[in-house]
mmCIF file with all atom_site columns, C-alpha atoms in Angstrom:
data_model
loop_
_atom_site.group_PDB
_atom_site.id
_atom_site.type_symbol
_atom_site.label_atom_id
_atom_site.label_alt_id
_atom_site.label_comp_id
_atom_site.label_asym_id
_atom_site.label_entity_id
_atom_site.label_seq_id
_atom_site.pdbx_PDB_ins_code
_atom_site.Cartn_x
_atom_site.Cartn_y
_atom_site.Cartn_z
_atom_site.occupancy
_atom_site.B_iso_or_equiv
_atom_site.pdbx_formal_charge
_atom_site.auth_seq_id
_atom_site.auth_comp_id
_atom_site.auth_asym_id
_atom_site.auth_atom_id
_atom_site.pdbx_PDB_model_num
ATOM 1   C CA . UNK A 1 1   ? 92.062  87.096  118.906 1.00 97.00 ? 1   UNK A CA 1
ATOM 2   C CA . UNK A 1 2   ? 92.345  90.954  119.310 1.00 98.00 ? 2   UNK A CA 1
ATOM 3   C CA . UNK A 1 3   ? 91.158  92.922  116.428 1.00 98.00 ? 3   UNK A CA 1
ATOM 4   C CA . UNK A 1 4   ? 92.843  96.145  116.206 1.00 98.00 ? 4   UNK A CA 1
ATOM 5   C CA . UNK A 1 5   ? 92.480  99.403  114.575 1.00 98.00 ? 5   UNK A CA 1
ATOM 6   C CA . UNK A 1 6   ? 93.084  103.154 114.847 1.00 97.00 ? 6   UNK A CA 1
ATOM 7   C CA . UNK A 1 7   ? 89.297  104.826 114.481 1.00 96.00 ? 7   UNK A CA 1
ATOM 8   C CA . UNK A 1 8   ? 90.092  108.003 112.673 1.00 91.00 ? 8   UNK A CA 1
ATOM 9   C CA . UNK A 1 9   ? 88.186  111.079 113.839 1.00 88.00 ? 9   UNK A CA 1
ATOM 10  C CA . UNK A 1 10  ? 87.929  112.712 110.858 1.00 73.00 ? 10  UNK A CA 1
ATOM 11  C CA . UNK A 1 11  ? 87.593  109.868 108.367 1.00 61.00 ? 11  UNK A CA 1
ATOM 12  C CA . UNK A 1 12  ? 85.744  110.378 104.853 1.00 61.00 ? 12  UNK A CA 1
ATOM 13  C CA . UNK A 1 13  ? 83.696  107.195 105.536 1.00 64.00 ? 13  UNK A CA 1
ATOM 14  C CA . UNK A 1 14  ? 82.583  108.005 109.029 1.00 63.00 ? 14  UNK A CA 1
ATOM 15  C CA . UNK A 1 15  ? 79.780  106.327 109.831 1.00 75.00 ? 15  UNK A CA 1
ATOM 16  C CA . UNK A 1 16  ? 81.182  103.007 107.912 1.00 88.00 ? 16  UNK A CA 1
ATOM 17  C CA . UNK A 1 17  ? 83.203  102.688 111.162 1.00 94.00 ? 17  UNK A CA 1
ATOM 18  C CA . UNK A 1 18  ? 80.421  101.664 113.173 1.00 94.00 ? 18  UNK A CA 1
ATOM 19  C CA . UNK A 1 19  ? 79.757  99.521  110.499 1.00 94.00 ? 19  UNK A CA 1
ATOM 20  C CA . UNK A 1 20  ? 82.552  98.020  110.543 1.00 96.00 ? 20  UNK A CA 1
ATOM 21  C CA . UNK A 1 21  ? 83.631  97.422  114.092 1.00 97.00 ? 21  UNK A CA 1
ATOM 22  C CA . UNK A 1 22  ? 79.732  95.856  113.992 1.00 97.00 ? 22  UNK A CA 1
ATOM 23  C CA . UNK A 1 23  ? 80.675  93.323  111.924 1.00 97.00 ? 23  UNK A CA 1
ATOM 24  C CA . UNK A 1 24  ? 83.989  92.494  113.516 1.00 98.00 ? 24  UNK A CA 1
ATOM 25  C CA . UNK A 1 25  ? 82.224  91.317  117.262 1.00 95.00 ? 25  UNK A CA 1
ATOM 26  C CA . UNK A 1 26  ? 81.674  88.270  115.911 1.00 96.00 ? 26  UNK A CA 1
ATOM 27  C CA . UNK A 1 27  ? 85.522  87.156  115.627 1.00 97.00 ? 27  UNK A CA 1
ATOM 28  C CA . UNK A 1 28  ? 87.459  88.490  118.187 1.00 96.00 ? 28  UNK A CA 1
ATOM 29  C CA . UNK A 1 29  ? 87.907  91.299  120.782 1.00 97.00 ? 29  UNK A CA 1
ATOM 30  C CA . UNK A 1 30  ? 88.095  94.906  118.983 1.00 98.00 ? 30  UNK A CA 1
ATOM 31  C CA . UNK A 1 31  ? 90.543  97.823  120.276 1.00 98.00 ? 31  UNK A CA 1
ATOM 32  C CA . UNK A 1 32  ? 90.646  101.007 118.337 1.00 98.00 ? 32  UNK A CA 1
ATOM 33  C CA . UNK A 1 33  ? 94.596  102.694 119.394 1.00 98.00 ? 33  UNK A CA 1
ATOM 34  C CA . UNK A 1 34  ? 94.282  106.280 119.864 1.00 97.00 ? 34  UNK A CA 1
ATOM 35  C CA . UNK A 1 35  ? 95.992  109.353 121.637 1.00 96.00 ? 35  UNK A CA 1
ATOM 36  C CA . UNK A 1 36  ? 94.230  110.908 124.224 1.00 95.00 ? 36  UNK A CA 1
ATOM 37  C CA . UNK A 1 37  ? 93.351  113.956 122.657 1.00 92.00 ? 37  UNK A CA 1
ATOM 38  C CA . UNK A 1 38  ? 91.387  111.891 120.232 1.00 94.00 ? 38  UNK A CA 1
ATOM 39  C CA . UNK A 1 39  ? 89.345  109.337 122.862 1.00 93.00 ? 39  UNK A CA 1
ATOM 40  C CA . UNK A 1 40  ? 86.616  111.617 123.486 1.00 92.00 ? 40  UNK A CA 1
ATOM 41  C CA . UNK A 1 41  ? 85.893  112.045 119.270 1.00 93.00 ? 41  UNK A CA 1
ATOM 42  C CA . UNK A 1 42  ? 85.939  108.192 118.492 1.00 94.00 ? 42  UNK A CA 1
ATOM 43  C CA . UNK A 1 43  ? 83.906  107.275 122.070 1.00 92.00 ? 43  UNK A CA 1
ATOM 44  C CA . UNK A 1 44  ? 80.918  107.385 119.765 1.00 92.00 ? 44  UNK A CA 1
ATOM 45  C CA . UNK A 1 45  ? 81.336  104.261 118.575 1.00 94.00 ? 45  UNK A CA 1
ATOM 46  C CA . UNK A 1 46  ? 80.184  101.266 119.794 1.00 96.00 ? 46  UNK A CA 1
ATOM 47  C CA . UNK A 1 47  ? 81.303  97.960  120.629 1.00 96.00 ? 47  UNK A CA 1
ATOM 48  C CA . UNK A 1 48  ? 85.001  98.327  120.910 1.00 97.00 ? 48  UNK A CA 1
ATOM 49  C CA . UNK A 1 49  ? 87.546  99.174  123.379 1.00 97.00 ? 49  UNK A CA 1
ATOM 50  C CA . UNK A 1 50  ? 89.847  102.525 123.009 1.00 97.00 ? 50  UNK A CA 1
ATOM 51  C CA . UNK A 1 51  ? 93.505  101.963 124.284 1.00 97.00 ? 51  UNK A CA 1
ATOM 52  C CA . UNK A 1 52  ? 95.137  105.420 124.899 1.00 97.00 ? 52  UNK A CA 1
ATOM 53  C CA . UNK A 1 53  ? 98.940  105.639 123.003 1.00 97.00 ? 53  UNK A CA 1
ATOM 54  C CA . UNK A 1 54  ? 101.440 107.566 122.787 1.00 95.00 ? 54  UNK A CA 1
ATOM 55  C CA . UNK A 1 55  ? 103.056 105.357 120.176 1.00 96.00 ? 55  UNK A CA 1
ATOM 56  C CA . UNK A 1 56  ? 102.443 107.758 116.624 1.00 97.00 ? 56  UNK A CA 1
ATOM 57  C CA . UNK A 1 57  ? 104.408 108.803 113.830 1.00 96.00 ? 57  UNK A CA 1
ATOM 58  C CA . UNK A 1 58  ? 103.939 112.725 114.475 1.00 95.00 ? 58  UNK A CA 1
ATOM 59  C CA . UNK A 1 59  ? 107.480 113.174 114.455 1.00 93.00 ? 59  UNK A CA 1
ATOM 60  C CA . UNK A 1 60  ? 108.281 111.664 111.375 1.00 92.00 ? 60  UNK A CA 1
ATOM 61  C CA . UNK A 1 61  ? 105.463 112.908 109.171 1.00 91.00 ? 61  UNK A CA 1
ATOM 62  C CA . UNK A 1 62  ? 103.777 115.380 111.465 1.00 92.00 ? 62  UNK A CA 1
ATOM 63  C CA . UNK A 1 63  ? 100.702 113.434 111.752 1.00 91.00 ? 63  UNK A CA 1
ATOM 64  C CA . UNK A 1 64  ? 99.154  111.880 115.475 1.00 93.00 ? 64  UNK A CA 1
ATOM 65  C CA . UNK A 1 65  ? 98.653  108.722 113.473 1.00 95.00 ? 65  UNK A CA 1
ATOM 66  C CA . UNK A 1 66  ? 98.868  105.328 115.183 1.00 97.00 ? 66  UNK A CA 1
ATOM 67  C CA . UNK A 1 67  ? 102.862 103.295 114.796 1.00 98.00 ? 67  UNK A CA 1
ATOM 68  C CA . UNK A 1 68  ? 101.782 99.470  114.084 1.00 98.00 ? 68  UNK A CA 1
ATOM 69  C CA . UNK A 1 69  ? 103.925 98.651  116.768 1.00 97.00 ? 69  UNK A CA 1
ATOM 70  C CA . UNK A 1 70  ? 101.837 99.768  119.324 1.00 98.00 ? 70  UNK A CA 1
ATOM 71  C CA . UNK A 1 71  ? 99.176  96.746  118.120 1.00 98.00 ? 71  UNK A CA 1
ATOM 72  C CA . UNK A 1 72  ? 101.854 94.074  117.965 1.00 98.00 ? 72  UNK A CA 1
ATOM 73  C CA . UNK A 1 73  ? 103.124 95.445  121.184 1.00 98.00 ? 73  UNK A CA 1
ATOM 74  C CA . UNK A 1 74  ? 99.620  95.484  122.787 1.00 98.00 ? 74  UNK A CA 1
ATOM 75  C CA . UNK A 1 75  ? 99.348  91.691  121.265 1.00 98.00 ? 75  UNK A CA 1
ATOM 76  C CA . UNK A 1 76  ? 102.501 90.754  122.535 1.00 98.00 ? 76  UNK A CA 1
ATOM 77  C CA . UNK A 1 77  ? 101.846 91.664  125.805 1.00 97.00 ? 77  UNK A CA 1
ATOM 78  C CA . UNK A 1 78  ? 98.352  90.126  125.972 1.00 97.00 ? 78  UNK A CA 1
ATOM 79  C CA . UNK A 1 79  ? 99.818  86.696  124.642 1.00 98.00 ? 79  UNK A CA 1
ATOM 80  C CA . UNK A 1 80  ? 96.782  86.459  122.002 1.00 98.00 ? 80  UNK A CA 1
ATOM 81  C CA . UNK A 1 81  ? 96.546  86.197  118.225 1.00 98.00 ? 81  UNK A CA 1
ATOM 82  C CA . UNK A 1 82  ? 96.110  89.588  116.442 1.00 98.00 ? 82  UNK A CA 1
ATOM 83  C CA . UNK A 1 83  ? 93.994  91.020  113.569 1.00 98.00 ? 83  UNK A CA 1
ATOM 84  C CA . UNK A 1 84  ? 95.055  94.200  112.197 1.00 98.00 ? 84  UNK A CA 1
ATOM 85  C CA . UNK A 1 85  ? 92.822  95.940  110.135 1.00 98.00 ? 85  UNK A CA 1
ATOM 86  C CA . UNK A 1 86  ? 91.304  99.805  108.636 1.00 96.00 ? 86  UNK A CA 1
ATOM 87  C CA . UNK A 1 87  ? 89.076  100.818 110.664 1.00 95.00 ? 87  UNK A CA 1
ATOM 88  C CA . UNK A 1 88  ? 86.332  101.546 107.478 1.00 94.00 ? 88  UNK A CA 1
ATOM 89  C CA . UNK A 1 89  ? 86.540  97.879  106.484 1.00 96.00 ? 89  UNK A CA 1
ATOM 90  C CA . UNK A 1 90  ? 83.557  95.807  106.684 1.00 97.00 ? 90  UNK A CA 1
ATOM 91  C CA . UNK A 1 91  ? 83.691  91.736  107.228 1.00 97.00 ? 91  UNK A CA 1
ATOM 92  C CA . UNK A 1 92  ? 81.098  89.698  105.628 1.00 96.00 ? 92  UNK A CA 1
ATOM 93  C CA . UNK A 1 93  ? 83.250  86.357  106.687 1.00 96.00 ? 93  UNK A CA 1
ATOM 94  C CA . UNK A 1 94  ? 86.107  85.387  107.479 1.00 97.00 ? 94  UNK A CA 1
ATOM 95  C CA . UNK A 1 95  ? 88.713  82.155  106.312 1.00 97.00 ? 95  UNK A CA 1
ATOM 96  C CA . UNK A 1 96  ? 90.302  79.581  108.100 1.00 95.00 ? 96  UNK A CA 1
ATOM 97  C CA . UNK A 1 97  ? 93.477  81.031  109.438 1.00 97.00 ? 97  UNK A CA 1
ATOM 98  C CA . UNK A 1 98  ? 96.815  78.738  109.101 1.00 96.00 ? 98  UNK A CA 1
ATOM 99  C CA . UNK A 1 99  ? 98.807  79.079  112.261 1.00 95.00 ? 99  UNK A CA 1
ATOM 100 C CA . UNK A 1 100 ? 101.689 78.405  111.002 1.00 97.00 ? 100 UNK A CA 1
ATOM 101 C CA . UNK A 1 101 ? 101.502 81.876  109.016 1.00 98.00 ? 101 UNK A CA 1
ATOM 102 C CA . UNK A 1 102 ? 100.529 85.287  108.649 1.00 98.00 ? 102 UNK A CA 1
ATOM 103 C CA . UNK A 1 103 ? 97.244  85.343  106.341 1.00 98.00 ? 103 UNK A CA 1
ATOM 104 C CA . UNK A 1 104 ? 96.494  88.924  104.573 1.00 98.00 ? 104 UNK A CA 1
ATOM 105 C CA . UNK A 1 105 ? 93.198  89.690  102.577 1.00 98.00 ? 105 UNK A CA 1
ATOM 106 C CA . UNK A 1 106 ? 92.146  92.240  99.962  1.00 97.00 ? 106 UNK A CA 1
ATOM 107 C CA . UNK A 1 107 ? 89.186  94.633  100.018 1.00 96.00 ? 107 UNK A CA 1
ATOM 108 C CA . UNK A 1 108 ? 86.606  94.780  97.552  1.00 96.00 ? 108 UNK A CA 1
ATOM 109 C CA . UNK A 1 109 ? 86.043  98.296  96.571  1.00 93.00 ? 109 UNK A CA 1
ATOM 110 C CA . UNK A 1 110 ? 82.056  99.348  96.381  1.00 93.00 ? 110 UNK A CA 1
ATOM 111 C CA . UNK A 1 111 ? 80.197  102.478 96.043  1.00 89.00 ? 111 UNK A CA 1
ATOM 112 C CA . UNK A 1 112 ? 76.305  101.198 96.548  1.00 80.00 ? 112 UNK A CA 1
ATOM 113 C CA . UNK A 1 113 ? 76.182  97.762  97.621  1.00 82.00 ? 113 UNK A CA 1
ATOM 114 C CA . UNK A 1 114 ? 78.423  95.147  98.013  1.00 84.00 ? 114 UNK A CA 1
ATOM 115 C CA . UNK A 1 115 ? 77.146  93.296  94.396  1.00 81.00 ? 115 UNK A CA 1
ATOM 116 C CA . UNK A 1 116 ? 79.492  96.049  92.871  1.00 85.00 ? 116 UNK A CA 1
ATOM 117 C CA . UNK A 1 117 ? 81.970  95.249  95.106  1.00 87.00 ? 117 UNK A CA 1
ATOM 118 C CA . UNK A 1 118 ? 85.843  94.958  93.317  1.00 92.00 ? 118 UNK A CA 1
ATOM 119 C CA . UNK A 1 119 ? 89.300  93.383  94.150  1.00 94.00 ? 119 UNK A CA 1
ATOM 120 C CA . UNK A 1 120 ? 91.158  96.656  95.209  1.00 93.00 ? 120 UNK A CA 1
ATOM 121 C CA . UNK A 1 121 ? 94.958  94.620  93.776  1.00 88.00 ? 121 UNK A CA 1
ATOM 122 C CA . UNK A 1 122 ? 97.376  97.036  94.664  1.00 92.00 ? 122 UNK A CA 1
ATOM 123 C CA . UNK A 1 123 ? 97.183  96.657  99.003  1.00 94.00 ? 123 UNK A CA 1
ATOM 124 C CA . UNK A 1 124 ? 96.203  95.223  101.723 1.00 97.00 ? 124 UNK A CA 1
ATOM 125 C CA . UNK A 1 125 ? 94.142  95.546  104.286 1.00 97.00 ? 125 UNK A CA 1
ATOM 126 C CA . UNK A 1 126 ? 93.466  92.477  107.185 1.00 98.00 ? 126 UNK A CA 1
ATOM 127 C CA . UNK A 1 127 ? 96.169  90.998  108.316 1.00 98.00 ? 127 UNK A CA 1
ATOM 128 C CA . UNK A 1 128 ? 96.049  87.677  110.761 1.00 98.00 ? 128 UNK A CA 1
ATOM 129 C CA . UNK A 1 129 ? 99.302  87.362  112.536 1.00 98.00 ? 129 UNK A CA 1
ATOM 130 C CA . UNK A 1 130 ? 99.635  84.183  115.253 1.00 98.00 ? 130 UNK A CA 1
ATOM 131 C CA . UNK A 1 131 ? 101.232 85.442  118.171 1.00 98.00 ? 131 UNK A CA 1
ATOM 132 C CA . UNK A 1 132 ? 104.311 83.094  117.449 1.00 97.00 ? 132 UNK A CA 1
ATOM 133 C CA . UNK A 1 133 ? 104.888 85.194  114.631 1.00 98.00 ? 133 UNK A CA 1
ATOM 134 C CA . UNK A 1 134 ? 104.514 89.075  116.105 1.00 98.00 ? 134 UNK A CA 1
ATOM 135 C CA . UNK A 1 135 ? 108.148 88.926  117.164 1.00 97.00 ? 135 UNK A CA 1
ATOM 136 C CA . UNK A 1 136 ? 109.339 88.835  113.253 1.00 97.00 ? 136 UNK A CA 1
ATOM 137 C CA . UNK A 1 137 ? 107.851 92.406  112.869 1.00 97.00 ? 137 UNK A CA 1
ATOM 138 C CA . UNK A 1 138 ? 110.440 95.013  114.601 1.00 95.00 ? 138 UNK A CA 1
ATOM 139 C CA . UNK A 1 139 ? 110.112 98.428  115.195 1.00 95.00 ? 139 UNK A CA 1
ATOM 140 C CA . UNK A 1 140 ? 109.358 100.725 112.280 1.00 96.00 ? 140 UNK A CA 1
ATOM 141 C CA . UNK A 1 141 ? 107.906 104.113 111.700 1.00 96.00 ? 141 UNK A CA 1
ATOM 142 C CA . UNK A 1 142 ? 104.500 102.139 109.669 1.00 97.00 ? 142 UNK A CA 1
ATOM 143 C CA . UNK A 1 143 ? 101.853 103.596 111.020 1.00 97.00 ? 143 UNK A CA 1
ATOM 144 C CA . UNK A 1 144 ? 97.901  102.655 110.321 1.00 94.00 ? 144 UNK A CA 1
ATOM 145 C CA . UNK A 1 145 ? 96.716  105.856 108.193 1.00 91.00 ? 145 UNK A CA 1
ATOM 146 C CA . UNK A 1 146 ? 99.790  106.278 106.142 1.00 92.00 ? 146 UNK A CA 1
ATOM 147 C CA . UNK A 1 147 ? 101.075 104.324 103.337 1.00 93.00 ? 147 UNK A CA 1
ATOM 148 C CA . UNK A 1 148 ? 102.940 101.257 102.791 1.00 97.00 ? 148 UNK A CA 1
ATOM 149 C CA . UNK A 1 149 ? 102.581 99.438  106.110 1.00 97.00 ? 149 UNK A CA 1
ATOM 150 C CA . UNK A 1 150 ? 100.363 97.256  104.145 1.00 98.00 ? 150 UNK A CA 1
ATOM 151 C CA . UNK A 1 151 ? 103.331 95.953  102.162 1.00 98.00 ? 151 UNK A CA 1
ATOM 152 C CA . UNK A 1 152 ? 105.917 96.083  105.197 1.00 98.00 ? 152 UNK A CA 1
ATOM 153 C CA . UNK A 1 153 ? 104.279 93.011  106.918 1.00 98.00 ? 153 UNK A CA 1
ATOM 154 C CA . UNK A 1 154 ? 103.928 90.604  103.935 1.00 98.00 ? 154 UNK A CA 1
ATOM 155 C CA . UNK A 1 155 ? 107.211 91.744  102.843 1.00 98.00 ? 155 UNK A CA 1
ATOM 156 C CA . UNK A 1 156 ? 109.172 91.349  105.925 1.00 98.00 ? 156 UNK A CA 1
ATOM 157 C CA . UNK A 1 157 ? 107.218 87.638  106.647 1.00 98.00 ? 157 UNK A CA 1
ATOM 158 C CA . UNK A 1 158 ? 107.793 86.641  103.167 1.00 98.00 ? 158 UNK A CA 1
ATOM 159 C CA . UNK A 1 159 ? 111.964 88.138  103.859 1.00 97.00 ? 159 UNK A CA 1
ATOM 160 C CA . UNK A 1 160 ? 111.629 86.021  107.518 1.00 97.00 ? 160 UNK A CA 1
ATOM 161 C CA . UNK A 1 161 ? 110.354 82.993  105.804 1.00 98.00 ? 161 UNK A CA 1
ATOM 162 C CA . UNK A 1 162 ? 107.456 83.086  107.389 1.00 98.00 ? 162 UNK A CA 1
ATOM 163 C CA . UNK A 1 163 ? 104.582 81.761  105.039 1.00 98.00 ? 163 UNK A CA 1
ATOM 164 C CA . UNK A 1 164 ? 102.119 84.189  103.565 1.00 98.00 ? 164 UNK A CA 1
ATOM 165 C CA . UNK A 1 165 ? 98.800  83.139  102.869 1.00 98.00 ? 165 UNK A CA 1
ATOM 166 C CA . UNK A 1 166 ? 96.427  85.235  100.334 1.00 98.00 ? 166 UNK A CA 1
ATOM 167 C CA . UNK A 1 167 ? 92.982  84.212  100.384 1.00 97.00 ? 167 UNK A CA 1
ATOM 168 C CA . UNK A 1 168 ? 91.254  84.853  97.096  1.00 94.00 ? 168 UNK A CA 1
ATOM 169 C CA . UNK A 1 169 ? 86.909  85.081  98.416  1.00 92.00 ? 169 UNK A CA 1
ATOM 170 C CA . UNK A 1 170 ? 84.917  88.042  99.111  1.00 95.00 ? 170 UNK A CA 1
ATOM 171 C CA . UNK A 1 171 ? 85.827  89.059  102.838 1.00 97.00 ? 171 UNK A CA 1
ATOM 172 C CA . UNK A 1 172 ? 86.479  92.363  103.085 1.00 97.00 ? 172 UNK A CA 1
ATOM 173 C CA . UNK A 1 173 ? 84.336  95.490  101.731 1.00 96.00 ? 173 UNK A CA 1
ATOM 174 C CA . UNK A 1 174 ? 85.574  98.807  101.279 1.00 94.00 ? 174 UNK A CA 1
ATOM 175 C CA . UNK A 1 175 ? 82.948  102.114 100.522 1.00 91.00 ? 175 UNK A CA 1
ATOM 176 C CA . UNK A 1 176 ? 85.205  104.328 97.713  1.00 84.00 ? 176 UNK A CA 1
ATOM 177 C CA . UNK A 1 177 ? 86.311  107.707 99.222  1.00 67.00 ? 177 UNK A CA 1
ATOM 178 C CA . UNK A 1 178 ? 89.174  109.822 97.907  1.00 66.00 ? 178 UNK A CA 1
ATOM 179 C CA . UNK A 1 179 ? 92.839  108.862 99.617  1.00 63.00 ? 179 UNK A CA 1
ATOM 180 C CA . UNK A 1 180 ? 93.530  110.260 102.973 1.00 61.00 ? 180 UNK A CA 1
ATOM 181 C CA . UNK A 1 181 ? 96.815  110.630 102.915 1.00 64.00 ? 181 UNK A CA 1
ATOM 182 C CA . UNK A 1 182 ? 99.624  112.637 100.552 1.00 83.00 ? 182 UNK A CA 1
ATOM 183 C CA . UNK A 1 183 ? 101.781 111.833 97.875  1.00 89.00 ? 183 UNK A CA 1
ATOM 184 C CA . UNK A 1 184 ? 104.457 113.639 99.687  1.00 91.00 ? 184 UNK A CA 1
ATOM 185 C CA . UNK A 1 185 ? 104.100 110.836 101.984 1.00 93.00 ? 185 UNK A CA 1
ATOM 186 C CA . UNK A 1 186 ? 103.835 108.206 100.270 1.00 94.00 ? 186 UNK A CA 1
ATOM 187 C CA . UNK A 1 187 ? 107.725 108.941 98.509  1.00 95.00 ? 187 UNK A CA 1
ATOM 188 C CA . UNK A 1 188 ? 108.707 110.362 102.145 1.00 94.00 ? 188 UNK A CA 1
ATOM 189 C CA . UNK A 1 189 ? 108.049 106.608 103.744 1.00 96.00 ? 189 UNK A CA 1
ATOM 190 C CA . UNK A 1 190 ? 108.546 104.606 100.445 1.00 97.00 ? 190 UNK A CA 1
ATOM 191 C CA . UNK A 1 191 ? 112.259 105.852 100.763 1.00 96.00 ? 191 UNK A CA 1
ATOM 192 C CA . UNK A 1 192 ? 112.413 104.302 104.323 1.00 96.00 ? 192 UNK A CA 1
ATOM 193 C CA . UNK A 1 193 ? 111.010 101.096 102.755 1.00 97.00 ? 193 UNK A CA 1
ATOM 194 C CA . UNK A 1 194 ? 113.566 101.133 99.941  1.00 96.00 ? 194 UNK A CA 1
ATOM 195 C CA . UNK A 1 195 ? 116.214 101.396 102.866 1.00 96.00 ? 195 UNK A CA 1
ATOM 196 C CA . UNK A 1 196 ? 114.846 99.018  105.275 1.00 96.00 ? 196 UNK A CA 1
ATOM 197 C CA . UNK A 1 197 ? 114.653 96.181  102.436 1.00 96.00 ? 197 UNK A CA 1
ATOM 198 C CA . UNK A 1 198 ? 117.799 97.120  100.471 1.00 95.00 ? 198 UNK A CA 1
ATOM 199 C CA . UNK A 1 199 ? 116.360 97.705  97.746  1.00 94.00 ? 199 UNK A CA 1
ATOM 200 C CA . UNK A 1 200 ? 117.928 99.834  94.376  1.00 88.00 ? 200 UNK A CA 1
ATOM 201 C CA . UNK A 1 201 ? 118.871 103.507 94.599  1.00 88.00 ? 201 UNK A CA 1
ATOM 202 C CA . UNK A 1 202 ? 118.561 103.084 90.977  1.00 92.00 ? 202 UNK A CA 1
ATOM 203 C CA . UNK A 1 203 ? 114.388 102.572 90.756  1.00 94.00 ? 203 UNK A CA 1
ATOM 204 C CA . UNK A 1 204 ? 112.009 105.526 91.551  1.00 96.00 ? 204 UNK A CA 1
ATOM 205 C CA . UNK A 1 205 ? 109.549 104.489 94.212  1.00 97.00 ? 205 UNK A CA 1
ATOM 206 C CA . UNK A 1 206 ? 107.010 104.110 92.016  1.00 96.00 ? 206 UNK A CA 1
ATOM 207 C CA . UNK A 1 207 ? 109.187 101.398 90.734  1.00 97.00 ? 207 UNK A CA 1
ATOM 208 C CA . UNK A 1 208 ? 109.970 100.639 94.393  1.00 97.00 ? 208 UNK A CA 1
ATOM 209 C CA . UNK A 1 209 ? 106.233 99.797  95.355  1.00 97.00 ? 209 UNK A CA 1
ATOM 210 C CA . UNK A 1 210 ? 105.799 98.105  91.726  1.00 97.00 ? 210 UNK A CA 1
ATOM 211 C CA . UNK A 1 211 ? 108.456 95.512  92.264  1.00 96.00 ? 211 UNK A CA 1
ATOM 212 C CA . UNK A 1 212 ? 107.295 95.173  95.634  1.00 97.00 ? 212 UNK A CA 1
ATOM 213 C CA . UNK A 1 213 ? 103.554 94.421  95.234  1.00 97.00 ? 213 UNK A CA 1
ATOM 214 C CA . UNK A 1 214 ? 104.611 91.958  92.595  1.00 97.00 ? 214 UNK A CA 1
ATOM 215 C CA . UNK A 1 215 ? 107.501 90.091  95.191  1.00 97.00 ? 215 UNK A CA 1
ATOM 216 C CA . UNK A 1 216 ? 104.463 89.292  97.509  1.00 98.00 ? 216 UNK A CA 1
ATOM 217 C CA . UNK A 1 217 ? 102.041 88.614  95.077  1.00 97.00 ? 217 UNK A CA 1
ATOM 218 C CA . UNK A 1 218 ? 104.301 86.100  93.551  1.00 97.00 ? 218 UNK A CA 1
ATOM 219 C CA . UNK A 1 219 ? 105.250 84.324  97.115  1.00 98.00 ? 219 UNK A CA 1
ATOM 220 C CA . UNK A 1 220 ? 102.341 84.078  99.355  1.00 97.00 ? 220 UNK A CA 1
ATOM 221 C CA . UNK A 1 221 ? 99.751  80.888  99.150  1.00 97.00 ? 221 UNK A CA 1
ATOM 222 C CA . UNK A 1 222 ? 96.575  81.402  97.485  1.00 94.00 ? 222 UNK A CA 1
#
């Protein structure tokens, strides 16, 4: 399995990345997707491999940030299962994946120690995609960094019918830091999401990304 990521530079929980790409060794090979201009800042951490893109979303949002694609591309082309995940979260364990599915998990939020940890409900942020199923994600302007891409994959499996499953332990652990990115953005690519899926001009995208947590919380397996 690859497990793949974007290590962000300037990230609010730095050294949690090390952190977390430590405890991802254990499951699968871990690639961080970065431009070149950023290789040198993220060679500080250890243990995983940095694959040099071009593939970002600067032109949309103005932002070097990674385009999902280039993963499920990178998977594609390497025949293998993929993980994607944020490159701050930490694995204490993982599930047993059905192949015959994506499988997505929630963080738990902490500040201290994992004991405080909490369900973070409103996204997503591990996804397990079989390599029989990367084809049914097609080329988007999601990027890893930005908003929504978290809701994108469920969404589009669950569209696809594609089973989702949502496992409900302790997996993933996430230290609180303020959001990284704006709420200019989050409207700016919430109106591509409202396009992509059809969805009402008549709902606000706070409506938009209401409706849609609550589609894929009401139709993947728990």
């Amino acid at each position: 399995m690859i497990i793949a990521t974007s290590l962000s530079p300037k990230h609010s929980n730095a050294a949690n990345q090390q952190s977390a790409v430590d405890s991802w060794q254990q499951f699968g090979e871990c690639v961080s997707f970065n431009t070149e201009s950023e290789r040198t800042e993220v060679s500080h951490i250890k243990g995983i491999d940095i694959v040099v893109t071009h593939k970002t979303v600067n032109g949309i949002i103005g932002k070097k940030l990674i385009n999902i694609n280039a993963m499920i591309d990178y998977a594609i082309s390497m025949n293998d299962d993929l993980m994607l995940i944020n490159s701050d979260i930490i694995l204490s364990s993982l599930p047993g994946f059905n192949g015959s599915g994506i499988t997505m998990l929630s963080r738990h939020d902490y500040t201290s120690t994992f004991d405080d940890g909490k369900m973070f409900a409103a996204g997503f942020d591990v996804f397990y995609i079989p390599k029989r199923h990367l084809h049914i994600l097609p080329p988007s302007i999601y990027a890893m960094g930005v908003a929504w891409w978290d809701y994108w994959i469920p969404y589009q499996a669950i569209k696809a019918k594609v089973p989702v499953f949502w496992p409900q332990g302790k997996y993933a652990y996430h230290k609180l830091h303020h959001t990284q990115y704006s709420h200019d953005e989050w409207l700016y690519i919430g109106e591509y999401f409202r396009w992509q899926f059809k969805l009402g001009k008549h709902f606000n995208i706070g409506q938009i990304a209401a409706k849609a947590l609550s589609f894929i919380q009401s139709n993947t397996i728990r």
